mmCIF file of C-alpha atoms and ligand atoms in Angstrom:
data_model
loop_
_atom_site.group_PDB
_atom_site.id
_atom_site.type_symbol
_atom_site.label_atom_id
_atom_site.label_comp_id
_atom_site.label_asym_id
_atom_site.label_seq_id
_atom_site.Cartn_x
_atom_site.Cartn_y
_atom_site.Cartn_z
ATOM 1 C CA UNK A 141 -7.475 14.839 10.680
ATOM 2 C CA UNK A 142 -6.564 12.077 13.110
ATOM 3 C CA UNK A 143 -7.359 8.408 12.572
ATOM 4 C CA UNK A 144 -6.917 5.609 15.089
ATOM 5 C CA UNK A 145 -6.516 2.201 13.439
ATOM 6 C CA UNK A 146 -6.652 -1.331 14.789
ATOM 7 C CA UNK A 147 -5.194 -4.471 13.183
ATOM 8 C CA UNK A 148 -5.653 -8.014 14.562
ATOM 9 C CA UNK A 149 -5.921 -10.198 11.452
ATOM 10 C CA UNK A 150 -3.138 -12.604 12.400
ATOM 11 C CA UNK A 151 -0.529 -12.778 15.153
ATOM 12 C CA UNK A 152 0.230 -9.096 15.654
ATOM 13 C CA UNK A 153 -1.917 -6.885 17.845
ATOM 14 C CA UNK A 154 -1.485 -3.386 16.462
ATOM 15 C CA UNK A 155 -2.874 0.095 17.052
ATOM 16 C CA UNK A 156 -1.706 3.274 15.331
ATOM 17 C CA UNK A 157 -2.630 6.938 15.350
ATOM 18 C CA UNK A 158 -2.181 8.787 12.057
ATOM 19 C CA UNK A 159 -2.256 12.528 11.567
ATOM 20 C CA UNK A 160 -3.189 13.834 8.115
ATOM 21 C CA UNK A 161 -2.370 17.364 7.052
ATOM 22 C CA UNK A 162 -1.941 19.195 3.772
ATOM 23 C CA UNK A 163 -4.452 19.367 0.939
ATOM 24 C CA UNK A 164 -6.827 16.655 -0.246
ATOM 25 C CA UNK A 165 -4.776 16.208 -3.411
ATOM 26 C CA UNK A 166 -1.443 16.180 -1.561
ATOM 27 C CA UNK A 167 -2.107 14.777 1.912
ATOM 28 C CA UNK A 168 0.827 14.712 4.324
ATOM 29 C CA UNK A 169 0.899 11.760 6.669
ATOM 30 C CA UNK A 170 2.538 11.597 10.053
ATOM 31 C CA UNK A 171 2.421 8.474 12.205
ATOM 32 C CA UNK A 172 1.955 9.714 15.766
ATOM 33 C CA UNK A 173 2.092 6.222 17.215
ATOM 34 C CA UNK A 174 2.576 2.750 15.755
ATOM 35 C CA UNK A 175 2.202 0.100 18.440
ATOM 36 C CA UNK A 176 2.794 -3.501 17.388
ATOM 37 C CA UNK A 177 2.737 -6.324 19.912
ATOM 38 C CA UNK A 178 4.010 -9.487 18.290
ATOM 39 C CA UNK A 179 2.859 -12.907 19.453
ATOM 40 C CA UNK A 180 5.736 -14.746 17.779
ATOM 41 C CA UNK A 181 7.007 -16.218 21.063
ATOM 42 C CA UNK A 182 3.584 -17.657 21.873
ATOM 43 C CA UNK A 183 3.072 -19.386 18.518
ATOM 44 C CA UNK A 184 6.700 -20.434 18.015
ATOM 45 C CA UNK A 185 6.418 -23.815 19.786
ATOM 46 C CA UNK A 186 3.573 -24.721 17.381
ATOM 47 C CA UNK A 187 5.505 -23.693 14.254
ATOM 48 C CA UNK A 188 2.565 -21.549 13.078
ATOM 49 C CA UNK A 189 -0.244 -19.314 14.286
ATOM 50 C CA UNK A 190 -2.872 -20.956 16.537
ATOM 51 C CA UNK A 191 -6.140 -19.020 15.969
ATOM 52 C CA UNK A 192 -7.585 -19.382 19.472
ATOM 53 C CA UNK A 193 -4.344 -18.377 21.127
ATOM 54 C CA UNK A 194 -4.136 -15.370 18.810
ATOM 55 C CA UNK A 195 -7.672 -14.353 19.763
ATOM 56 C CA UNK A 196 -6.947 -14.610 23.478
ATOM 57 C CA UNK A 197 -3.779 -12.538 23.130
ATOM 58 C CA UNK A 198 -5.522 -9.845 21.082
ATOM 59 C CA UNK A 199 -8.238 -9.536 23.730
ATOM 60 C CA UNK A 200 -5.660 -9.185 26.473
ATOM 61 C CA UNK A 201 -3.381 -6.790 24.596
ATOM 62 C CA UNK A 202 -5.755 -4.385 22.849
ATOM 63 C CA UNK A 203 -6.574 -2.266 25.936
ATOM 64 C CA UNK A 204 -2.885 -2.175 26.878
ATOM 65 C CA UNK A 205 -1.622 -0.914 23.537
ATOM 66 C CA UNK A 206 -4.558 1.476 23.151
ATOM 67 C CA UNK A 207 -3.341 3.286 26.260
ATOM 68 C CA UNK A 208 0.216 3.306 24.932
ATOM 69 C CA UNK A 209 -0.839 4.590 21.517
ATOM 70 C CA UNK A 210 -2.968 7.421 22.914
ATOM 71 C CA UNK A 211 -0.215 8.429 25.286
ATOM 72 C CA UNK A 212 2.434 8.430 22.574
ATOM 73 C CA UNK A 213 0.155 10.379 20.204
ATOM 74 C CA UNK A 214 -0.381 12.929 22.984
ATOM 75 C CA UNK A 215 -4.131 12.468 23.069
ATOM 76 C CA UNK A 216 -4.736 12.937 26.758
ATOM 77 C CA UNK A 217 -7.547 11.228 28.591
ATOM 78 C CA UNK A 218 -10.912 12.894 28.171
ATOM 79 C CA UNK A 219 -10.065 14.742 24.977
ATOM 80 C CA UNK A 220 -9.912 11.677 22.749
ATOM 81 C CA UNK A 221 -13.400 11.980 21.347
ATOM 82 C CA UNK A 222 -12.891 15.544 20.143
ATOM 83 C CA UNK A 223 -9.398 14.855 18.781
ATOM 84 C CA UNK A 224 -10.090 11.756 16.715
ATOM 85 C CA UNK A 225 -11.924 11.892 13.380
ATOM 86 C CA UNK A 226 -12.365 8.187 12.740
ATOM 87 C CA UNK A 227 -11.637 4.666 13.945
ATOM 88 C CA UNK A 228 -10.443 2.146 11.363
ATOM 89 C CA UNK A 229 -10.212 -1.609 11.695
ATOM 90 C CA UNK A 230 -9.144 -4.554 9.540
ATOM 91 C CA UNK A 231 -12.209 -6.658 8.682
ATOM 92 C CA UNK A 232 -10.424 -9.324 6.578
ATOM 93 C CA UNK A 233 -8.823 -11.356 5.150
ATOM 94 C CA UNK A 234 -7.250 -13.246 8.051
ATOM 95 C CA UNK A 235 -8.194 -15.498 10.947
ATOM 96 C CA UNK A 236 -11.824 -14.788 11.787
ATOM 97 C CA UNK A 237 -11.611 -15.242 15.574
ATOM 98 C CA UNK A 238 -8.652 -12.841 15.563
ATOM 99 C CA UNK A 239 -10.388 -10.320 13.276
ATOM 100 C CA UNK A 240 -13.485 -10.288 15.504
ATOM 101 C CA UNK A 241 -11.439 -9.166 18.506
ATOM 102 C CA UNK A 242 -10.322 -6.046 16.658
ATOM 103 C CA UNK A 243 -13.753 -5.377 15.180
ATOM 104 C CA UNK A 244 -15.594 -5.639 18.508
ATOM 105 C CA UNK A 245 -13.026 -3.414 20.170
ATOM 106 C CA UNK A 246 -13.256 -0.835 17.356
ATOM 107 C CA UNK A 247 -17.054 -0.840 17.381
ATOM 108 C CA UNK A 248 -17.093 -0.140 21.116
ATOM 109 C CA UNK A 249 -14.652 2.763 20.740
ATOM 110 C CA UNK A 250 -16.521 4.277 17.785
ATOM 111 C CA UNK A 251 -19.748 4.178 19.781
ATOM 112 C CA UNK A 252 -18.214 5.529 22.952
ATOM 113 C CA UNK A 253 -16.346 8.358 21.228
ATOM 114 C CA UNK A 254 -19.066 8.989 18.612
ATOM 115 C CA UNK A 255 -16.751 8.841 15.624
ATOM 116 C CA UNK A 256 -17.233 7.073 12.260
ATOM 117 C CA UNK A 257 -15.978 3.514 11.815
ATOM 118 C CA UNK A 258 -14.134 2.426 8.678
ATOM 119 C CA UNK A 259 -13.593 -1.219 7.699
ATOM 120 C CA UNK A 260 -10.316 -1.829 5.845
ATOM 121 C CA UNK A 261 -9.112 -4.804 3.799
ATOM 122 C CA UNK A 262 -5.756 -5.984 5.160
ATOM 123 C CA UNK A 263 -4.301 -6.146 1.622
ATOM 124 C CA UNK A 264 -5.415 -2.594 0.979
ATOM 125 C CA UNK A 265 -3.308 -1.738 4.018
ATOM 126 C CA UNK A 266 -0.215 -3.451 2.597
ATOM 127 C CA UNK A 267 -0.622 -1.426 -0.610
ATOM 128 C CA UNK A 268 -1.256 1.905 1.128
ATOM 129 C CA UNK A 269 1.771 1.467 3.404
ATOM 130 C CA UNK A 270 3.721 2.893 0.464
ATOM 131 C CA UNK A 271 2.020 6.269 0.845
ATOM 132 C CA UNK A 272 3.851 6.585 4.156
ATOM 133 C CA UNK A 273 7.127 6.636 2.250
ATOM 134 C CA UNK A 274 6.779 10.356 2.031
ATOM 135 C CA UNK A 275 8.651 12.245 4.636
ATOM 136 C CA UNK A 276 6.195 14.965 5.646
ATOM 137 C CA UNK A 277 8.714 17.681 4.814
ATOM 138 C CA UNK A 278 10.208 16.310 1.615
ATOM 139 C CA UNK A 279 8.923 17.814 -1.614
ATOM 140 C CA UNK A 280 11.127 15.645 -3.828
ATOM 141 C CA UNK A 281 9.771 12.324 -2.629
ATOM 142 C CA UNK A 282 6.521 11.704 -4.480
ATOM 143 C CA UNK A 283 3.726 9.355 -3.534
ATOM 144 C CA UNK A 284 2.781 6.560 -5.981
ATOM 145 C CA UNK A 285 1.115 7.690 -9.221
ATOM 146 C CA UNK A 286 -1.791 6.067 -11.058
ATOM 147 C CA UNK A 287 -2.102 3.823 -12.944
ATOM 148 C CA UNK A 288 0.053 1.671 -10.694
ATOM 149 C CA UNK A 289 0.945 -1.965 -10.290
ATOM 150 C CA UNK A 290 0.972 -3.387 -6.762
ATOM 151 C CA UNK A 291 2.782 -6.555 -5.784
ATOM 152 C CA UNK A 292 1.495 -7.915 -2.475
ATOM 153 C CA UNK A 293 3.676 -10.628 -0.956
ATOM 154 C CA UNK A 294 2.731 -11.802 2.516
ATOM 155 C CA UNK A 295 2.239 -14.938 4.574
ATOM 156 C CA UNK A 296 -1.273 -15.437 3.210
ATOM 157 C CA UNK A 297 -1.206 -13.709 -0.183
ATOM 158 C CA UNK A 298 0.738 -13.251 -3.399
ATOM 159 C CA UNK A 299 -1.076 -10.914 -5.760
ATOM 160 C CA UNK A 300 -0.423 -8.575 -8.641
ATOM 161 C CA UNK A 301 -2.983 -5.778 -8.604
ATOM 162 C CA UNK A 302 -3.648 -2.990 -11.100
ATOM 163 C CA UNK A 303 -4.947 0.299 -9.671
ATOM 164 C CA UNK A 304 -6.196 2.984 -12.049
ATOM 165 C CA UNK A 305 -7.273 5.228 -9.189
ATOM 166 C CA UNK A 306 -7.589 5.205 -5.414
ATOM 167 C CA UNK A 307 -9.454 2.218 -3.939
ATOM 168 C CA UNK A 308 -9.910 0.673 -7.373
ATOM 169 C CA UNK A 309 -8.370 -2.796 -7.532
ATOM 170 C CA UNK A 310 -8.113 -5.219 -10.430
ATOM 171 C CA UNK A 311 -6.431 -8.485 -9.512
ATOM 172 C CA UNK A 312 -4.232 -9.481 -12.450
ATOM 173 C CA UNK A 313 -3.034 -12.680 -10.869
ATOM 174 C CA UNK A 314 -2.600 -14.495 -7.581
ATOM 175 C CA UNK A 315 -1.181 -17.683 -6.161
ATOM 176 C CA UNK A 316 -2.999 -20.889 -6.968
ATOM 177 C CA UNK A 317 -1.680 -22.629 -3.855
ATOM 178 C CA UNK A 318 0.885 -21.427 -1.303
ATOM 179 C CA UNK A 319 1.644 -17.751 -0.791
ATOM 180 C CA UNK A 320 5.276 -16.616 -1.077
ATOM 181 C CA UNK A 321 5.610 -16.097 2.700
ATOM 182 C CA UNK A 322 3.957 -19.439 3.375
ATOM 183 C CA UNK A 323 6.541 -21.138 1.148
ATOM 184 C CA UNK A 324 9.354 -19.399 3.063
ATOM 185 C CA UNK A 325 7.820 -20.580 6.349
ATOM 186 C CA UNK A 326 7.353 -24.173 5.184
ATOM 187 C CA UNK A 327 10.841 -24.520 3.698
ATOM 188 C CA UNK A 328 12.330 -23.003 6.877
ATOM 189 C CA UNK A 329 10.555 -25.708 8.834
ATOM 190 C CA UNK A 330 12.051 -28.390 6.539
ATOM 191 C CA UNK A 331 15.481 -26.874 7.147
ATOM 192 C CA UNK A 332 14.761 -26.616 10.892
ATOM 193 C CA UNK A 333 15.479 -22.900 10.749
ATOM 194 C CA UNK A 334 12.749 -21.630 13.056
ATOM 195 C CA UNK A 335 9.632 -19.491 12.795
ATOM 196 C CA UNK A 336 8.724 -17.200 11.112
ATOM 197 C CA UNK A 337 10.715 -18.661 8.268
ATOM 198 C CA UNK A 338 11.212 -15.697 5.934
ATOM 199 C CA UNK A 339 13.822 -13.809 7.937
ATOM 200 C CA UNK A 340 15.560 -17.091 8.903
ATOM 201 C CA UNK A 341 15.884 -18.247 5.267
ATOM 202 C CA UNK A 342 17.126 -14.792 4.270
ATOM 203 C CA UNK A 343 19.790 -14.874 7.000
ATOM 204 C CA UNK A 344 20.912 -18.410 6.082
ATOM 205 C CA UNK A 345 21.012 -17.499 2.368
ATOM 206 C CA UNK A 346 23.303 -14.561 3.095
ATOM 207 C CA UNK A 347 25.840 -16.895 4.663
ATOM 208 C CA UNK A 348 26.225 -18.820 1.382
ATOM 209 C CA UNK A 349 28.430 -16.759 -0.898
ATOM 210 C CA UNK A 350 28.486 -18.930 -4.024
ATOM 211 C CA UNK A 351 25.996 -17.836 -6.705
ATOM 212 C CA UNK A 352 23.000 -20.142 -7.163
ATOM 213 C CA UNK A 353 23.103 -23.003 -9.642
ATOM 214 C CA UNK A 354 19.391 -22.964 -10.440
ATOM 215 C CA UNK A 355 18.836 -26.095 -8.392
ATOM 216 C CA UNK A 356 15.068 -25.623 -8.016
ATOM 217 C CA UNK A 357 12.237 -25.013 -10.484
ATOM 218 C CA UNK A 358 10.726 -21.552 -11.129
ATOM 219 C CA UNK A 359 7.059 -22.593 -11.248
ATOM 220 C CA UNK A 360 4.886 -20.864 -13.860
ATOM 221 C CA UNK A 361 7.611 -18.366 -14.695
ATOM 222 C CA UNK A 362 6.712 -18.482 -18.401
ATOM 223 C CA UNK A 363 3.019 -19.276 -18.029
ATOM 224 C CA UNK A 364 2.031 -16.082 -19.834
ATOM 225 C CA UNK A 365 -0.429 -15.067 -17.120
ATOM 226 C CA UNK A 366 0.092 -13.384 -13.764
ATOM 227 C CA UNK A 367 -0.717 -16.302 -11.489
ATOM 228 C CA UNK A 368 1.789 -17.922 -9.161
ATOM 229 C CA UNK A 369 2.306 -21.385 -7.711
ATOM 230 C CA UNK A 370 4.843 -22.160 -5.014
ATOM 231 C CA UNK A 371 3.752 -25.538 -3.737
ATOM 232 C CA UNK A 372 5.798 -27.452 -6.382
ATOM 233 C CA UNK A 373 8.892 -25.493 -5.431
ATOM 234 C CA UNK A 374 8.370 -26.445 -1.798
ATOM 235 C CA UNK A 375 8.050 -30.116 -2.799
ATOM 236 C CA UNK A 376 11.209 -29.866 -4.929
ATOM 237 C CA UNK A 377 13.102 -28.676 -1.833
ATOM 238 C CA UNK A 378 11.618 -31.540 0.186
ATOM 239 C CA UNK A 379 12.816 -34.161 -2.338
ATOM 240 C CA UNK A 380 16.209 -32.523 -2.641
ATOM 241 C CA UNK A 381 16.697 -32.690 1.126
ATOM 242 C CA UNK A 382 15.553 -36.311 1.164
ATOM 243 C CA UNK A 383 18.083 -37.232 -1.535
ATOM 244 C CA UNK A 384 20.879 -35.033 -0.154
ATOM 245 C CA UNK A 385 20.701 -35.334 3.617
ATOM 246 C CA UNK A 386 24.090 -33.657 4.025
ATOM 247 C CA UNK A 387 23.242 -30.628 1.911
ATOM 248 C CA UNK A 388 24.336 -27.302 3.353
ATOM 249 C CA UNK A 389 21.292 -25.487 4.748
ATOM 250 C CA UNK A 390 22.555 -22.079 3.664
ATOM 251 C CA UNK A 391 23.051 -23.273 0.096
ATOM 252 C CA UNK A 392 19.517 -24.682 -0.035
ATOM 253 C CA UNK A 393 18.134 -21.480 1.505
ATOM 254 C CA UNK A 394 19.933 -19.392 -1.090
ATOM 255 C CA UNK A 395 18.757 -21.521 -4.015
ATOM 256 C CA UNK A 396 15.171 -21.506 -2.747
ATOM 257 C CA UNK A 397 15.121 -17.741 -2.113
ATOM 258 C CA UNK A 398 16.541 -17.123 -5.583
ATOM 259 C CA UNK A 399 13.811 -19.263 -7.188
ATOM 260 C CA UNK A 400 11.033 -17.305 -5.427
ATOM 261 C CA UNK A 401 12.614 -13.932 -6.224
ATOM 262 C CA UNK A 402 13.095 -14.889 -9.889
ATOM 263 C CA UNK A 403 9.405 -15.760 -10.285
ATOM 264 C CA UNK A 404 8.115 -12.695 -8.418
ATOM 265 C CA UNK A 405 10.346 -10.297 -10.342
ATOM 266 C CA UNK A 406 9.740 -11.856 -13.776
ATOM 267 C CA UNK A 407 5.944 -11.713 -13.401
ATOM 268 C CA UNK A 408 6.137 -8.171 -12.071
ATOM 269 C CA UNK A 409 8.259 -7.138 -15.067
ATOM 270 C CA UNK A 410 5.777 -8.772 -17.472
ATOM 271 C CA UNK A 411 2.888 -6.889 -15.848
ATOM 272 C CA UNK A 412 4.760 -3.569 -15.967
ATOM 273 C CA UNK A 413 5.444 -4.107 -19.657
ATOM 274 C CA UNK A 414 1.856 -5.011 -20.433
ATOM 275 C CA UNK A 415 0.046 -2.351 -18.392
ATOM 276 C CA UNK A 416 2.541 0.515 -18.725
ATOM 277 C CA UNK A 417 1.968 1.867 -15.240
ATOM 278 C CA UNK A 418 3.580 4.949 -13.729
ATOM 279 C CA UNK A 419 4.476 3.352 -10.392
ATOM 280 C CA UNK A 420 5.235 0.001 -8.834
ATOM 281 C CA UNK A 421 4.161 -0.491 -5.222
ATOM 282 C CA UNK A 422 5.405 -3.466 -3.191
ATOM 283 C CA UNK A 423 4.142 -4.456 0.250
ATOM 284 C CA UNK A 424 3.613 -7.302 2.724
ATOM 285 C CA UNK A 425 5.917 -9.273 5.010
ATOM 286 C CA UNK A 426 8.012 -10.763 2.189
ATOM 287 C CA UNK A 427 8.725 -7.244 0.865
ATOM 288 C CA UNK A 428 11.194 -7.062 3.769
ATOM 289 C CA UNK A 429 13.371 -9.561 1.904
ATOM 290 C CA UNK A 430 16.643 -7.860 0.960
ATOM 291 C CA UNK A 431 17.256 -9.979 -2.135
ATOM 292 C CA UNK A 432 13.768 -9.203 -3.466
ATOM 293 C CA UNK A 433 14.150 -5.473 -2.741
ATOM 294 C CA UNK A 434 17.553 -5.286 -4.442
ATOM 295 C CA UNK A 435 16.400 -7.257 -7.490
ATOM 296 C CA UNK A 436 13.324 -5.061 -7.935
ATOM 297 C CA UNK A 437 15.429 -1.915 -7.576
ATOM 298 C CA UNK A 438 17.758 -3.222 -10.262
ATOM 299 C CA UNK A 439 14.904 -4.126 -12.562
ATOM 300 C CA UNK A 440 13.395 -0.640 -12.355
ATOM 301 C CA UNK A 441 16.726 1.084 -12.797
ATOM 302 C CA UNK A 442 17.699 -1.005 -15.812
ATOM 303 C CA UNK A 443 14.441 -1.740 -17.624
ATOM 304 C CA UNK A 444 11.831 0.761 -16.407
ATOM 305 C CA UNK A 445 13.668 3.981 -15.528
ATOM 306 C CA UNK A 446 10.503 6.077 -15.903
ATOM 307 C CA UNK A 447 8.510 4.053 -13.381
ATOM 308 C CA UNK A 448 8.719 5.095 -9.735
ATOM 309 C CA UNK A 449 9.329 2.264 -7.288
ATOM 310 C CA UNK A 450 7.738 2.312 -3.831
ATOM 311 C CA UNK A 451 8.659 -0.646 -1.638
ATOM 312 C CA UNK A 452 7.183 -0.422 1.868
ATOM 313 C CA UNK A 453 9.795 0.774 4.326
ATOM 314 C CA UNK A 454 10.987 -2.119 6.504
ATOM 315 C CA UNK A 455 9.021 -1.020 9.575
ATOM 316 C CA UNK A 456 5.792 -1.212 7.530
ATOM 317 C CA UNK A 457 6.289 -4.528 5.677
ATOM 318 C CA UNK A 458 5.058 -6.756 8.479
ATOM 319 C CA UNK A 459 1.554 -6.358 9.860
ATOM 320 C CA UNK A 460 0.887 -2.992 11.518
ATOM 321 C CA UNK A 461 -1.982 -0.573 12.000
ATOM 322 C CA UNK A 462 -0.360 2.524 10.466
ATOM 323 C CA UNK A 463 -0.955 1.057 6.998
ATOM 324 C CA UNK A 464 -4.598 0.408 7.909
ATOM 325 C CA UNK A 465 -4.930 4.052 8.969
ATOM 326 C CA UNK A 466 -3.581 5.344 5.629
ATOM 327 C CA UNK A 467 -5.988 3.142 3.639
ATOM 328 C CA UNK A 468 -8.769 4.358 5.957
ATOM 329 C CA UNK A 469 -7.906 7.984 5.188
ATOM 330 C CA UNK A 470 -8.546 7.416 1.473
ATOM 331 C CA UNK A 471 -11.791 5.577 2.265
ATOM 332 C CA UNK A 472 -12.883 8.397 4.546
ATOM 333 C CA UNK A 473 -12.092 10.918 1.791
ATOM 334 C CA UNK A 474 -14.269 8.860 -0.569
ATOM 335 C CA UNK A 475 -16.987 8.836 2.138
ATOM 336 C CA UNK A 476 -16.668 5.067 2.488
ATOM 337 C CA UNK A 477 -17.350 4.821 6.186
ATOM 338 C CA UNK A 478 -19.989 2.610 7.707
ATOM 339 C CA UNK A 479 -23.429 4.133 8.098
ATOM 340 C CA UNK A 480 -24.162 1.482 10.719
ATOM 341 C CA UNK A 481 -20.915 0.554 12.518
ATOM 342 C CA UNK A 482 -22.576 -2.432 14.197
ATOM 343 C CA UNK A 483 -22.997 -4.116 10.788
ATOM 344 C CA UNK A 484 -19.244 -4.597 10.221
ATOM 345 C CA UNK A 485 -18.359 -8.291 10.114
ATOM 346 C CA UNK A 486 -15.132 -10.274 10.016
ATOM 347 C CA UNK A 487 -14.563 -11.979 6.677
ATOM 348 C CA UNK A 488 -11.628 -14.385 6.638
ATOM 349 C CA UNK A 489 -11.662 -14.492 2.821
ATOM 350 C CA UNK A 490 -12.400 -10.850 2.089
ATOM 351 C CA UNK A 491 -11.335 -9.940 -1.475
ATOM 352 C CA UNK A 492 -9.839 -6.666 -2.614
HETATM 353 O O1 KG4 B 600 2.389 -9.378 5.926
HETATM 354 P P1 KG4 B 600 2.794 -10.328 6.989
HETATM 355 O O2 KG4 B 600 3.474 -9.789 8.204
HETATM 356 O O3 KG4 B 600 1.560 -11.156 7.469
HETATM 357 C C1 KG4 B 600 0.561 -11.577 6.591
HETATM 358 O O4 KG4 B 600 -0.289 -10.739 6.206
HETATM 359 O O5 KG4 B 600 0.629 -12.768 6.223
HETATM 360 O O6 KG4 B 600 3.739 -11.425 6.294
HETATM 361 C C2 KG4 B 600 4.313 -12.445 7.035
HETATM 362 C C3 KG4 B 600 5.178 -13.286 6.123
HETATM 363 C C4 KG4 B 600 5.699 -14.547 6.794
HETATM 364 O O7 KG4 B 600 5.441 -15.648 5.954
HETATM 365 C C5 KG4 B 600 7.193 -14.293 6.919
HETATM 366 O O8 KG4 B 600 7.970 -15.461 6.878
HETATM 367 C C6 KG4 B 600 7.443 -13.404 5.732
HETATM 368 O O9 KG4 B 600 6.323 -12.546 5.691
HETATM 369 N N1 KG4 B 600 8.693 -12.617 5.859
HETATM 370 C C7 KG4 B 600 9.743 -12.728 5.014
HETATM 371 C C8 KG4 B 600 10.761 -11.859 5.511
HETATM 372 N N2 KG4 B 600 10.271 -11.246 6.635
HETATM 373 C C9 KG4 B 600 9.001 -11.722 6.821
HETATM 374 N N3 KG4 B 600 9.923 -13.477 3.910
HETATM 375 C C10 KG4 B 600 11.104 -13.387 3.281
HETATM 376 N N4 KG4 B 600 12.111 -12.602 3.700
HETATM 377 C C11 KG4 B 600 11.994 -11.823 4.794
HETATM 378 N N5 KG4 B 600 12.996 -11.040 5.190
HETATM 379 ZN ZN1 ZN B 601 -0.090 -8.865 6.278
#
């Protein structure tokens, strides 16, 4: 089976072609092409994503990367319709004008090539990216097992999700204000570290070798539920910088990163203890953070040795279409494709 997926929910225009082999119970995934065109340079001067600019760029870039993806996946012109089994597209959450560009493009292709259309939730994609961990030839590397806990940490979301089976999501907790990635971006702006902020903070933090002193609060760390709140932490950094104008940026970056990691890891550990899952899946842009990855690896090794840990590989943490294709495969298998492709709509606040 071959699935072509399209992702335009934010500032990355992405198209991927996924090949699925093996049995239904043990599918083997191979990414034939994973094209991602980042718009970072365009939005950089504004310090954040400008929806109308994103939309314009998606419109311009989709036909270009479609050609590249088909070429790389060796689907020559004219044979596409017979070689593809489905088109998948992100329908939300995200910026609606941006989402519409991908949806319209996908609807046209599905009609032209007479293949089913599958709408995918962007967060579903971040979770399913972990199924691509499996090297197609490796028997030892297992895919995530149910029940599983998923930690989604991105620019727009911070969620702990319980999955008892495929496509079945129970949100245990989420952020009440800023998402983890959003907090990284905002604090980076305060420190004049550039955009996007996550990688910049991580780099600055690595330069500061002294262990943290616990300078900033760990909001809601002992709240007893699985919700998050990062806006107070951001404000604490703001006041600290106001009162300590000569503070070393790297030190502040390190302290801030440690506070976020502490909260994310503590809540994840609490959820693992409570729900006794077999696997932990971690995805989203912030999952690229080295400190977070290392701390989670340590936690599993020390406290939950029976749980398998699946953190998205680095090339699949940020937004991409390969993850959308994997989620689409499971939806296709469950016959969750659209009976009427023209009814698919963008939903900026789509829930899991
Ligand atoms: O998943 P993603 O690419 O887009 C959304 O769905 O939002 O996540 C983007 C977010 C940004 O806030 C970015 O600053 C953050 O992920 N990010 C990081 C790192 N790399 C990207 N945050 C912390 N450490 C990183 N290394
Ligand atoms: Zn994302």
